[in-house]
Amino acid sequence: MSNPLIDSLERAVQAAPDDVPLRLHLAEQLISTGRGEEAITHCAMALQHSPGDQTARDLMTRALIPAATGVDDAPSSAGPTASGTHPDPTEAEALPD
């Protein structure tokens, strides 16, 4: 489903790619709609123009860590087991000597 605000912001960013506040506004909207992966590119470009921009850094963190946005799509670092479930580290068995 298309979001008119995001569509408009994307066109505006295409017209003014060096406008950091505009790009960050787009990134924030993308994150708020669960499109954090798309926001990463915009945050990175904003940080290239303004490396010390705290807003850009905060948005990048939110885009990279889905839990910060309330979306629970982050893969477990342990990865799924053969059954497709994630292992419980508290149930790990000791390896034989």
Short mmCIF file of N, CA and C in Angstrom, two decimals:
data_model
loop_
_atom_site.label_atom_id
_atom_site.label_comp_id
_atom_site.label_asym_id
_atom_site.label_seq_id
_atom_site.Cartn_x
_atom_site.Cartn_y
_atom_site.Cartn_z
N MET A 1 0.85 -1.17 0.00
CA MET A 1 0.00 0.00 0.00
C MET A 1 0.89 1.24 0.00
N SER A 2 0.53 2.19 -0.79
CA SER A 2 1.32 3.40 -0.95
C SER A 2 0.96 4.42 0.14
N ASN A 3 1.97 5.14 0.60
CA ASN A 3 1.76 6.18 1.59
C ASN A 3 2.01 7.52 0.90
N PRO A 4 0.99 8.37 0.76
CA PRO A 4 1.14 9.63 0.03
C PRO A 4 2.22 10.54 0.61
N LEU A 5 2.35 10.59 1.94
CA LEU A 5 3.37 11.43 2.55
C LEU A 5 4.76 10.94 2.18
N ILE A 6 4.99 9.65 2.30
CA ILE A 6 6.30 9.08 1.96
C ILE A 6 6.58 9.26 0.47
N ASP A 7 5.58 9.05 -0.37
CA ASP A 7 5.77 9.25 -1.81
C ASP A 7 6.20 10.69 -2.10
N SER A 8 5.54 11.63 -1.45
CA SER A 8 5.86 13.04 -1.64
C SER A 8 7.27 13.37 -1.14
N LEU A 9 7.62 12.83 0.02
CA LEU A 9 8.96 13.06 0.57
C LEU A 9 10.03 12.45 -0.32
N GLU A 10 9.76 11.28 -0.88
CA GLU A 10 10.73 10.65 -1.78
C GLU A 10 10.97 11.52 -3.01
N ARG A 11 9.90 12.09 -3.55
CA ARG A 11 10.07 12.99 -4.71
C ARG A 11 10.85 14.24 -4.32
N ALA A 12 10.57 14.76 -3.14
CA ALA A 12 11.28 15.96 -2.68
C ALA A 12 12.76 15.68 -2.47
N VAL A 13 13.08 14.51 -1.91
CA VAL A 13 14.49 14.14 -1.70
C VAL A 13 15.19 13.94 -3.04
N GLN A 14 14.50 13.40 -4.02
CA GLN A 14 15.09 13.26 -5.36
C GLN A 14 15.41 14.63 -5.95
N ALA A 15 14.55 15.61 -5.68
CA ALA A 15 14.76 16.96 -6.21
C ALA A 15 15.84 17.72 -5.44
N ALA A 16 16.01 17.40 -4.16
CA ALA A 16 16.99 18.10 -3.32
C ALA A 16 17.76 17.08 -2.48
N PRO A 17 18.63 16.29 -3.11
CA PRO A 17 19.31 15.20 -2.40
C PRO A 17 20.25 15.64 -1.28
N ASP A 18 20.68 16.90 -1.28
CA ASP A 18 21.58 17.38 -0.23
C ASP A 18 20.85 18.01 0.95
N ASP A 19 19.53 18.00 0.93
CA ASP A 19 18.73 18.58 2.01
C ASP A 19 18.63 17.56 3.14
N VAL A 20 19.54 17.70 4.11
CA VAL A 20 19.63 16.72 5.20
C VAL A 20 18.35 16.67 6.04
N PRO A 21 17.80 17.80 6.49
CA PRO A 21 16.56 17.71 7.29
C PRO A 21 15.42 17.02 6.54
N LEU A 22 15.30 17.28 5.25
CA LEU A 22 14.26 16.63 4.45
C LEU A 22 14.49 15.13 4.39
N ARG A 23 15.73 14.74 4.16
CA ARG A 23 16.08 13.32 4.08
C ARG A 23 15.81 12.63 5.42
N LEU A 24 16.11 13.31 6.51
CA LEU A 24 15.87 12.72 7.84
C LEU A 24 14.38 12.61 8.13
N HIS A 25 13.61 13.57 7.64
CA HIS A 25 12.16 13.49 7.82
C HIS A 25 11.61 12.26 7.08
N LEU A 26 12.11 12.04 5.88
CA LEU A 26 11.72 10.84 5.12
C LEU A 26 12.13 9.58 5.88
N ALA A 27 13.36 9.55 6.38
CA ALA A 27 13.83 8.38 7.13
C ALA A 27 12.94 8.11 8.34
N GLU A 28 12.57 9.17 9.05
CA GLU A 28 11.72 9.00 10.23
C GLU A 28 10.35 8.43 9.85
N GLN A 29 9.79 8.91 8.75
CA GLN A 29 8.50 8.39 8.29
C GLN A 29 8.61 6.93 7.87
N LEU A 30 9.70 6.59 7.20
CA LEU A 30 9.91 5.20 6.79
C LEU A 30 10.00 4.29 8.01
N ILE A 31 10.75 4.71 9.01
CA ILE A 31 10.90 3.91 10.23
C ILE A 31 9.55 3.75 10.92
N SER A 32 8.80 4.83 11.00
CA SER A 32 7.52 4.77 11.72
C SER A 32 6.50 3.88 11.02
N THR A 33 6.72 3.59 9.74
CA THR A 33 5.80 2.71 9.02
C THR A 33 6.39 1.31 8.82
N GLY A 34 7.45 1.00 9.56
CA GLY A 34 8.03 -0.34 9.50
C GLY A 34 8.94 -0.57 8.31
N ARG A 35 9.42 0.50 7.70
CA ARG A 35 10.29 0.38 6.53
C ARG A 35 11.71 0.84 6.87
N GLY A 36 12.21 0.36 8.00
CA GLY A 36 13.53 0.75 8.49
C GLY A 36 14.66 0.47 7.53
N GLU A 37 14.57 -0.65 6.81
CA GLU A 37 15.65 -0.98 5.87
C GLU A 37 15.81 0.10 4.81
N GLU A 38 14.71 0.67 4.36
CA GLU A 38 14.78 1.76 3.38
C GLU A 38 15.35 3.02 4.01
N ALA A 39 15.08 3.22 5.29
CA ALA A 39 15.55 4.42 5.99
C ALA A 39 17.06 4.42 6.18
N ILE A 40 17.67 3.24 6.24
CA ILE A 40 19.11 3.15 6.48
C ILE A 40 19.88 3.93 5.42
N THR A 41 19.51 3.80 4.16
CA THR A 41 20.20 4.51 3.08
C THR A 41 20.11 6.02 3.29
N HIS A 42 18.93 6.50 3.65
CA HIS A 42 18.75 7.94 3.84
C HIS A 42 19.53 8.44 5.05
N CYS A 43 19.56 7.67 6.11
CA CYS A 43 20.35 8.05 7.28
C CYS A 43 21.84 8.09 6.94
N ALA A 44 22.30 7.10 6.19
CA ALA A 44 23.71 7.04 5.81
C ALA A 44 24.09 8.25 4.96
N MET A 45 23.24 8.61 4.03
CA MET A 45 23.53 9.77 3.18
C MET A 45 23.51 11.06 4.00
N ALA A 46 22.60 11.16 4.95
CA ALA A 46 22.56 12.33 5.82
C ALA A 46 23.85 12.41 6.65
N LEU A 47 24.31 11.27 7.14
CA LEU A 47 25.54 11.24 7.93
C LEU A 47 26.77 11.56 7.09
N GLN A 48 26.74 11.26 5.80
CA GLN A 48 27.85 11.65 4.93
C GLN A 48 27.95 13.17 4.84
N HIS A 49 26.80 13.83 4.80
CA HIS A 49 26.78 15.29 4.71
C HIS A 49 27.04 15.94 6.07
N SER A 50 26.53 15.33 7.13
CA SER A 50 26.65 15.88 8.49
C SER A 50 27.00 14.76 9.46
N PRO A 51 28.28 14.36 9.52
CA PRO A 51 28.67 13.20 10.34
C PRO A 51 28.32 13.32 11.83
N GLY A 52 28.24 14.53 12.34
CA GLY A 52 27.95 14.69 13.77
C GLY A 52 26.49 14.90 14.09
N ASP A 53 25.63 14.79 13.11
CA ASP A 53 24.20 15.06 13.31
C ASP A 53 23.59 13.99 14.22
N GLN A 54 23.23 14.41 15.43
CA GLN A 54 22.70 13.46 16.41
C GLN A 54 21.36 12.87 15.99
N THR A 55 20.54 13.67 15.33
CA THR A 55 19.25 13.15 14.86
C THR A 55 19.47 12.04 13.85
N ALA A 56 20.41 12.25 12.93
CA ALA A 56 20.72 11.22 11.93
C ALA A 56 21.23 9.95 12.61
N ARG A 57 22.07 10.12 13.62
CA ARG A 57 22.60 8.95 14.35
C ARG A 57 21.48 8.20 15.06
N ASP A 58 20.60 8.95 15.70
CA ASP A 58 19.48 8.32 16.42
C ASP A 58 18.56 7.57 15.45
N LEU A 59 18.28 8.19 14.31
CA LEU A 59 17.42 7.52 13.33
C LEU A 59 18.09 6.29 12.75
N MET A 60 19.41 6.36 12.54
CA MET A 60 20.13 5.19 12.04
C MET A 60 20.02 4.05 13.04
N THR A 61 20.17 4.37 14.32
CA THR A 61 20.04 3.34 15.35
C THR A 61 18.65 2.72 15.32
N ARG A 62 17.63 3.56 15.23
CA ARG A 62 16.26 3.04 15.17
C ARG A 62 16.04 2.19 13.93
N ALA A 63 16.65 2.58 12.81
CA ALA A 63 16.48 1.81 11.57
C ALA A 63 17.19 0.47 11.65
N LEU A 64 18.34 0.45 12.33
CA LEU A 64 19.13 -0.78 12.41
C LEU A 64 18.63 -1.74 13.49
N ILE A 65 17.95 -1.21 14.50
CA ILE A 65 17.48 -2.03 15.61
C ILE A 65 15.95 -1.99 15.61
N PRO A 66 15.32 -2.95 14.96
CA PRO A 66 13.86 -2.93 14.87
C PRO A 66 13.16 -2.86 16.23
N ALA A 67 13.76 -3.40 17.28
CA ALA A 67 13.12 -3.35 18.60
C ALA A 67 12.93 -1.91 19.05
N ALA A 68 13.80 -1.01 18.61
CA ALA A 68 13.69 0.39 18.99
C ALA A 68 12.46 1.04 18.36
N THR A 69 11.95 0.45 17.30
CA THR A 69 10.77 0.98 16.62
C THR A 69 9.50 0.25 17.01
N GLY A 70 9.64 -0.76 17.87
CA GLY A 70 8.49 -1.54 18.27
C GLY A 70 8.19 -2.69 17.33
N VAL A 71 9.02 -2.90 16.33
CA VAL A 71 8.85 -4.00 15.38
C VAL A 71 9.76 -5.12 15.80
N ASP A 72 9.25 -6.33 15.90
CA ASP A 72 10.06 -7.45 16.36
C ASP A 72 10.43 -8.35 15.20
N ASP A 73 11.23 -7.81 14.26
CA ASP A 73 11.67 -8.60 13.12
C ASP A 73 13.14 -8.94 13.19
N ALA A 74 13.82 -8.59 14.28
CA ALA A 74 15.26 -8.82 14.37
C ALA A 74 15.53 -10.31 14.49
N PRO A 75 16.42 -10.84 13.65
CA PRO A 75 16.76 -12.26 13.77
C PRO A 75 17.59 -12.50 15.02
N SER A 76 17.44 -13.66 15.59
CA SER A 76 18.23 -14.02 16.75
C SER A 76 19.67 -14.22 16.32
N SER A 77 20.61 -13.80 17.16
CA SER A 77 22.02 -13.99 16.81
C SER A 77 22.38 -15.46 16.79
N ALA A 78 21.61 -16.27 17.51
CA ALA A 78 21.89 -17.70 17.54
C ALA A 78 21.37 -18.38 16.28
N GLY A 79 20.38 -17.78 15.65
CA GLY A 79 19.82 -18.36 14.43
C GLY A 79 18.81 -19.45 14.75
N PRO A 80 18.00 -19.79 13.79
CA PRO A 80 16.99 -20.82 14.03
C PRO A 80 17.60 -22.21 14.06
N THR A 81 16.93 -23.11 14.73
CA THR A 81 17.35 -24.50 14.76
C THR A 81 16.73 -25.21 13.57
N ALA A 82 17.00 -26.50 13.45
CA ALA A 82 16.44 -27.28 12.34
C ALA A 82 14.92 -27.24 12.35
N SER A 83 14.33 -27.13 13.53
CA SER A 83 12.87 -27.09 13.62
C SER A 83 12.32 -25.71 13.30
N GLY A 84 13.22 -24.72 13.10
CA GLY A 84 12.78 -23.38 12.79
C GLY A 84 12.61 -22.50 14.01
N THR A 85 12.81 -23.08 15.20
CA THR A 85 12.70 -22.29 16.41
C THR A 85 14.08 -21.84 16.85
N HIS A 86 14.12 -20.85 17.70
CA HIS A 86 15.39 -20.35 18.19
C HIS A 86 15.77 -21.11 19.46
N PRO A 87 17.04 -21.47 19.60
CA PRO A 87 17.45 -22.23 20.79
C PRO A 87 17.38 -21.38 22.04
N ASP A 88 17.12 -22.02 23.15
CA ASP A 88 17.11 -21.36 24.45
C ASP A 88 18.47 -21.58 25.08
N PRO A 89 19.29 -20.51 25.23
CA PRO A 89 20.64 -20.69 25.76
C PRO A 89 20.66 -21.24 27.19
N THR A 90 19.56 -21.10 27.93
CA THR A 90 19.54 -21.63 29.29
C THR A 90 19.39 -23.14 29.31
N GLU A 91 19.03 -23.73 28.16
CA GLU A 91 18.86 -25.17 28.08
C GLU A 91 20.02 -25.85 27.37
N ALA A 92 21.12 -25.15 27.23
CA ALA A 92 22.28 -25.71 26.52
C ALA A 92 22.87 -26.87 27.32
N GLU A 93 23.29 -27.90 26.60
CA GLU A 93 23.91 -29.05 27.24
C GLU A 93 25.42 -28.92 27.15
N ALA A 94 26.10 -29.44 28.15
CA ALA A 94 27.56 -29.42 28.13
C ALA A 94 28.07 -30.39 27.08
N LEU A 95 29.12 -29.99 26.39
CA LEU A 95 29.73 -30.87 25.40
C LEU A 95 30.56 -31.94 26.09
N PRO A 96 30.59 -33.17 25.56
CA PRO A 96 31.41 -34.22 26.18
C PRO A 96 32.89 -33.88 26.01
N ASP A 97 33.69 -34.36 26.96
CA ASP A 97 35.14 -34.10 26.91
C ASP A 97 35.83 -34.93 25.89
#
